[in-house]
Short mmCIF file of C-alpha atoms in Angstrom, two decimals:
data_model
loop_
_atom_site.label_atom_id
_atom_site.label_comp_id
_atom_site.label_asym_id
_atom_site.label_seq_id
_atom_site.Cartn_x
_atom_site.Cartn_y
_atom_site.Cartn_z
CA UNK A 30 48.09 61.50 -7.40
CA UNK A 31 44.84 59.60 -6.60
CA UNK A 32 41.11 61.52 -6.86
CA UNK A 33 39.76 61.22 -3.47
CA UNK A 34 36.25 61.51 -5.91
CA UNK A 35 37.16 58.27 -7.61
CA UNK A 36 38.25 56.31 -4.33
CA UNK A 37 35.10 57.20 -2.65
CA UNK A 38 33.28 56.33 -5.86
CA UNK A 39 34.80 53.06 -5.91
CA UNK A 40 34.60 51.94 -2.40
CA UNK A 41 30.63 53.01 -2.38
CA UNK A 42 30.39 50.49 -5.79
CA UNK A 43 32.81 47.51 -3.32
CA UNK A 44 30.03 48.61 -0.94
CA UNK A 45 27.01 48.18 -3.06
CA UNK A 46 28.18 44.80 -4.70
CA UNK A 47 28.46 43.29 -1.13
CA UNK A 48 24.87 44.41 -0.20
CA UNK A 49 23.98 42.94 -3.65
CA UNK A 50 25.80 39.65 -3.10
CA UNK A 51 24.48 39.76 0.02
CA UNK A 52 20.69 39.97 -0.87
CA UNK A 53 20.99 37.04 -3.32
CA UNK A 54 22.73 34.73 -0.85
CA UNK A 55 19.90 35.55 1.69
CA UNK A 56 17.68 34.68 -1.22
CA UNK A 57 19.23 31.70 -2.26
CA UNK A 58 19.10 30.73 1.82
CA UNK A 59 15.36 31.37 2.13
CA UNK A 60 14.58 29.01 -1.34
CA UNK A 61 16.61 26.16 0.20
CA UNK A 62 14.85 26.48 4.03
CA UNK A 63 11.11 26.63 1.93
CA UNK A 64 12.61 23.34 -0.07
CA UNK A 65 13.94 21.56 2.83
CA UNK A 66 13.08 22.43 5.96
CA UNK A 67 10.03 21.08 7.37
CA UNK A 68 7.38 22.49 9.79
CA UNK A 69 8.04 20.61 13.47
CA UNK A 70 4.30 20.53 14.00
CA UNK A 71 3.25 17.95 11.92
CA UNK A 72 6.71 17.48 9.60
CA UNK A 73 4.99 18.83 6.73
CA UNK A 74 6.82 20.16 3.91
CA UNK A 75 5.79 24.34 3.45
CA UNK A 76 5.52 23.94 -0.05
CA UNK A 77 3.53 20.76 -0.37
CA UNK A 78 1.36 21.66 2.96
CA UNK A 79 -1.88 21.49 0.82
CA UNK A 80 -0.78 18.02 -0.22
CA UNK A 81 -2.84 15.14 1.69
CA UNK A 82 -0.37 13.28 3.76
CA UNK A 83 -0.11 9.18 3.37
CA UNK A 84 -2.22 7.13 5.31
CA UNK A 85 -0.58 4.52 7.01
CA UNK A 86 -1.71 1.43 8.96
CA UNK A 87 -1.54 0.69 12.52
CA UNK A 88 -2.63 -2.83 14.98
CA UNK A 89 -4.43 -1.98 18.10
CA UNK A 90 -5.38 -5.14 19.64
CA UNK A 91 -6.92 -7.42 16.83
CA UNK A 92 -8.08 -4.08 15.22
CA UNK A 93 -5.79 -2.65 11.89
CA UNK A 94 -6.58 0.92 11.57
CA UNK A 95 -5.90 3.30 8.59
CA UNK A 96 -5.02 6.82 9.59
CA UNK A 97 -5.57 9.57 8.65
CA UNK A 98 -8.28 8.02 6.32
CA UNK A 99 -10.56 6.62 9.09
CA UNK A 100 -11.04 2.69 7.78
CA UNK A 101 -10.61 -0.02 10.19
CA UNK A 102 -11.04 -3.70 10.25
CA UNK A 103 -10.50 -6.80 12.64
CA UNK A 104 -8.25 -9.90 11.84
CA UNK A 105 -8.62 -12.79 13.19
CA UNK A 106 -7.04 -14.18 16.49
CA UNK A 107 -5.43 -16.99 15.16
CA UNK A 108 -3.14 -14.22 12.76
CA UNK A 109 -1.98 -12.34 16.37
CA UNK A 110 -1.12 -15.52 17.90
CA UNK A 111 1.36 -16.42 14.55
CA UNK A 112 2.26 -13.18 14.53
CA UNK A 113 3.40 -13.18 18.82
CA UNK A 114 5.22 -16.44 18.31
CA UNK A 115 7.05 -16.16 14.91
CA UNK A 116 6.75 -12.11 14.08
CA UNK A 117 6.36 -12.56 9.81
CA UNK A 118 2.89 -12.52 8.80
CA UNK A 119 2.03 -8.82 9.90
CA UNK A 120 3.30 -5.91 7.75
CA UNK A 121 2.46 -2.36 8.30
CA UNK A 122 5.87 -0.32 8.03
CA UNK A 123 7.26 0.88 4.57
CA UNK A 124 9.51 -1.21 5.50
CA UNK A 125 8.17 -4.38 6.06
CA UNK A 126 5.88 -4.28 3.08
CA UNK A 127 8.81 -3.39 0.49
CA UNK A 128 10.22 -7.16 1.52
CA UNK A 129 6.77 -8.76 1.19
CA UNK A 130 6.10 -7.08 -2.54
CA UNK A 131 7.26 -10.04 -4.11
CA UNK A 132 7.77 -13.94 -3.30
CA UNK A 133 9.28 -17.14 -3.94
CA UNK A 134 7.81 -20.47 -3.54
CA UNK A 135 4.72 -22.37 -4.66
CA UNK A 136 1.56 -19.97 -5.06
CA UNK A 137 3.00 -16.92 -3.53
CA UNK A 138 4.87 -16.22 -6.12
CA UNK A 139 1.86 -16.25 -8.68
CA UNK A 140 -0.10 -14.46 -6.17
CA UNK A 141 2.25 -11.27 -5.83
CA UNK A 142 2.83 -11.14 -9.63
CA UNK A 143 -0.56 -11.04 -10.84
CA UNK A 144 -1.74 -7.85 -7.93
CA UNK A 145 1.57 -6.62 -8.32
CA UNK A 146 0.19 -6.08 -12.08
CA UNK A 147 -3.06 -5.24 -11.08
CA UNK A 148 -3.16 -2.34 -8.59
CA UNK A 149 -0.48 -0.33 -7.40
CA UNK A 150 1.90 -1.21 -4.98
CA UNK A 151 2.46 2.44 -3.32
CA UNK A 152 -0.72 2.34 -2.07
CA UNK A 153 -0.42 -0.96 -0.22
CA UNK A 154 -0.77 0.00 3.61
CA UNK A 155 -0.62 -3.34 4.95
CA UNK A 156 0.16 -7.17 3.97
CA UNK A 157 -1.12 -9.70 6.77
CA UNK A 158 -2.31 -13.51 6.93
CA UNK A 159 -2.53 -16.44 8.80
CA UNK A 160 0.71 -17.41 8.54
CA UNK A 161 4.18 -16.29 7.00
CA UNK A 162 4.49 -15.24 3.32
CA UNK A 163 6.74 -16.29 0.32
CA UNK A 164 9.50 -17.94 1.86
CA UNK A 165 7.82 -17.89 5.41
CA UNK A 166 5.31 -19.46 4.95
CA UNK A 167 3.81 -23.11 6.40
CA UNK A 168 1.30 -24.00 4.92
CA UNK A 169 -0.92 -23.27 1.18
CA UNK A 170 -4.00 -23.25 3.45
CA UNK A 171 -3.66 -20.09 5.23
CA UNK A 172 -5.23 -16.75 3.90
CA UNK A 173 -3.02 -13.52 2.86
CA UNK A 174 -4.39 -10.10 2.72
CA UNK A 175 -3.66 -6.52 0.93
CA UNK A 176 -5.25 -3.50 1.95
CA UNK A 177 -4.59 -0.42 -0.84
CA UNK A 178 -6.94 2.99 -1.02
CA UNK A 179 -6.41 4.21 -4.09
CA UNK A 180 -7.62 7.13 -6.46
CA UNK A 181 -9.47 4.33 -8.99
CA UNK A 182 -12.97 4.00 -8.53
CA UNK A 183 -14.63 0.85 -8.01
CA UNK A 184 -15.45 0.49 -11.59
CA UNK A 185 -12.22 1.19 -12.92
CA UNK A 186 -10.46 -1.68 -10.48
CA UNK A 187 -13.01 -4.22 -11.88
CA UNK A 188 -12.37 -2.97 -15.43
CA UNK A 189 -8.44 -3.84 -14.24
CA UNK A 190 -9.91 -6.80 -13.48
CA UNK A 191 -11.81 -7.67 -15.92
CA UNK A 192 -9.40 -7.16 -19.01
CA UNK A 193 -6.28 -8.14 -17.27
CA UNK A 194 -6.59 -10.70 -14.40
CA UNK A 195 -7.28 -13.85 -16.71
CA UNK A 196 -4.57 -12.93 -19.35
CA UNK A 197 -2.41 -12.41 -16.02
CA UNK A 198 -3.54 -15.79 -14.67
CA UNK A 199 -3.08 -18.07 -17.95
CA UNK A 200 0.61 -17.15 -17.68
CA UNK A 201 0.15 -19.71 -15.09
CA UNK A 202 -2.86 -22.16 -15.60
CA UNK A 203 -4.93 -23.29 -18.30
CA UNK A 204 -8.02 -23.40 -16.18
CA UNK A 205 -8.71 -19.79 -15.43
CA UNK A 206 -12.36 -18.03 -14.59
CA UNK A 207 -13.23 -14.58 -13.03
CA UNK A 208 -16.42 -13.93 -11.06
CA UNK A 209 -18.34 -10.79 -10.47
CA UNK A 210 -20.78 -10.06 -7.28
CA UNK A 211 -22.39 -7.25 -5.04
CA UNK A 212 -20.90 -8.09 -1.37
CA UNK A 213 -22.51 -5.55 1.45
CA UNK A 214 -21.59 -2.60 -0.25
CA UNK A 215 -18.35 -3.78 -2.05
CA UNK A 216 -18.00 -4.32 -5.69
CA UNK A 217 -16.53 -8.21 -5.41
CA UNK A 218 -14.53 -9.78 -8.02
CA UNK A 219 -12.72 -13.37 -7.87
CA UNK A 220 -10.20 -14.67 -10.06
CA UNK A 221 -9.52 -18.38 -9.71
CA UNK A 222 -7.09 -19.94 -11.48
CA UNK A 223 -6.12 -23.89 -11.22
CA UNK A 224 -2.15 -24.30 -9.97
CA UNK A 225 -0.19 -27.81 -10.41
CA UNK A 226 2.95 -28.10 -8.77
CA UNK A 227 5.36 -31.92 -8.85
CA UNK A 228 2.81 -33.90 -6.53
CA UNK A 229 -0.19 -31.45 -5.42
CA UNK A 230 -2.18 -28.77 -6.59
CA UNK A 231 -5.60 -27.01 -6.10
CA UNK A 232 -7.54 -23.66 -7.25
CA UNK A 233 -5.84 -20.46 -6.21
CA UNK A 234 -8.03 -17.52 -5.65
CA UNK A 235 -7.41 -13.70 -5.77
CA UNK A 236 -10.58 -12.17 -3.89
CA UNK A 237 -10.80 -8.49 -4.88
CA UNK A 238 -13.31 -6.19 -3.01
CA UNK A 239 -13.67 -2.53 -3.85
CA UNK A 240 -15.96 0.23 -2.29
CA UNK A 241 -15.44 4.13 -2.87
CA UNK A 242 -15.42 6.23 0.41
CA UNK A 243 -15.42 9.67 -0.33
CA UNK A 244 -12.45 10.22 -2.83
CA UNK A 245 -10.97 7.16 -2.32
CA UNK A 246 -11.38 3.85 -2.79
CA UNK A 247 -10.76 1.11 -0.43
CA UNK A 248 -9.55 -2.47 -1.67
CA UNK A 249 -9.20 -5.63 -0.05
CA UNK A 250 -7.35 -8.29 -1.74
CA UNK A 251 -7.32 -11.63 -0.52
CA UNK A 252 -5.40 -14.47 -1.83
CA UNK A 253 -6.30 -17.93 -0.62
CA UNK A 254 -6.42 -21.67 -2.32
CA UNK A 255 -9.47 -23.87 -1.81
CA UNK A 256 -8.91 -25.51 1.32
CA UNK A 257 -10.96 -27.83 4.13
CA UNK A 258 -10.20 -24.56 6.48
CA UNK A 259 -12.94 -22.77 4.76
CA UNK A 260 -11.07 -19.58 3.86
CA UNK A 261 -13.86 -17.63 2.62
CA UNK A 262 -15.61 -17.29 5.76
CA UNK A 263 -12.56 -15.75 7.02
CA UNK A 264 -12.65 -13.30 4.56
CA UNK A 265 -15.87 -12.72 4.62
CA UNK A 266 -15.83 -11.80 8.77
CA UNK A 267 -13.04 -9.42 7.64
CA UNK A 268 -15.14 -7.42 4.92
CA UNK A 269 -17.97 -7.65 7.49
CA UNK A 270 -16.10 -5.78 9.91
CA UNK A 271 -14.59 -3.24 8.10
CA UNK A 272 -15.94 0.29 9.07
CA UNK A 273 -15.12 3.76 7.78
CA UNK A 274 -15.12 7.11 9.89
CA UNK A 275 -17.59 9.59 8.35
#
C-alpha cells in the first residue's frame, strides 16, 4: 500500500523542479531579450548602449554632412548635376560604398588598391566625384573623393603614408614621389605616381588631408590625374569648406 508521506513528498519535489526549470528558462529568456532585442528609441543595443554609434553621411543640397560627428563639406555643382542625370558618382549608403571599394579599369583600379591598403575601409562614410567610378566612369580627368574619421591621429596617417604609399605605388610606376605640407589646419600629404597605359598616360595623384577633431580624425582623400581641368583647385574649395560642429 502506498505512504501518503512519500506521495506528498514526491509531488512537492515534481513541484519544486518545475519552479526550478521554470526560473532558468525565464533566465535564459531575459539573456536572449538583453542580447537581441533593441531599445525602439534610438535602436540601440542595451548592452552596447555606451558604445558610440557610426556616423554616417548624408547630401542636403550641395552640402554632405557627417552625423552624429558634426563635419560637413560642399561639393561642387557640376558632381549633383552627374549625379541627377546618371545616379553613380555619389555614395553614402553601406551599400553603395561596399560596390565602389574596389575597381576595374585604367587608374581606378590603382587608386582603390593603394587607400584600400592605406586606411581602413570601415570607416569610409562616403565615395563621390565628378563623374562615375571604376567601370562608370568617363573620363581620367574628373576628381574622386573618400571621406573616413578614424581613431589614427594625424601623425600616425602620414607615418601610413610615409612608409607605405611609395612601396604601394612602385607596384605600379617607376616614377613615384610623396609630398608633405601644412594646408589650413590639415596635415597634407600627396603621393604621385607616373601611370602608362597602350597609347596615353599622365601622373596620378592620391591627395591625403588629415586634421584631428576631438577624438577623431577626419581624412579626405582625393584621387585625381594631372589634367587641363585644374583638379586641385577643386579640391582645394572642398578642404576650404569643410567645417566641424564644436
Amino acid at each position: 500500500m502506498p505512504n501518503p508521506e512519500s506521495a506528498n513528498l514526491t509531488m512537492r519535489q515534481a513541484r519544486d523542479l518545475d519552479k526550478l526549470v521554470l526560473r532558468r528558462f525565464l533566465i535564459c529568456l531575459l539573456v536572449w531579450g538583453l542580447l537581441h532585442v533593441q531599445r525602439d528609441f534610438g535602436s540601440i543595443n542595451f548592452l552596447s548602449a555606451a558604445q558610440p554609434a557610426k556616423a554616417l553621411a548624408v547630401i542636403r543640397g550641395r552640402t554632405i554632412e557627417l552625423q552624429p560627428a558634426g563635419g560637413s563639406f560642399q561639393i561642387p555643382q557640376h558632381w549633383l548635376d552627374w549625379q541627377a542625370k546618371y545616379h553613380e558618382n555619389i555614395h553614402l549608403s553601406p551599400t553603395e560604398l561596399a560596390r565602389v571599394r574596389v575597381a576595374d579599369g585604367e587608374w581606378d583600379k590603382e587608386y582603390a588598391e593603394i587607400v584600400n591598403a592605406l586606411l581602413p575601409f570601415g570607416a569610409c562614410l562616403a565615395h563621390l566625384g565628378g563623374d562615375g567610378w571604376g567601370p562608370n566612369s568617363s573620363s581620367y580627368h574628373d576628381v574622386q573623393m573618400r571621406v573616413y574619421l578614424v581613431e589614427l591621429t594625424p601623425q600616425q596617417i602620414a607615418k601610413r603614408m610615409t612608409e607605405n604609399g611609395p612601396r604601394l605605388a612602385s607596384g605600379f610606376s617607376k616614377k613615384v614621389s610623396l609630398s608633405r605640407s601644412e594646408f589650413d589646419n590639415w596635415q597634407r600629404l600627396t603621393l604621385r605616381y607616373d601611370l602608362w597605359y597602350s597609347d596615353y598616360g599622365g601622373t596620378a595623384n592620391v591627395d591625403v588631408f588629415a586634421r584631428a577633431f576631438g577624438k577623431q580624425t577626419a581624412v579626405l582623400v582625393f584621387m585625381y590625374a594631372d589634367s587641363l581641368r585644374d583638379p586641385r583647385r577643386q579640391v582645394a574649395e572642398i578642404v576650404h569648406s569643410f567645417t566641424w560642429k564644436q
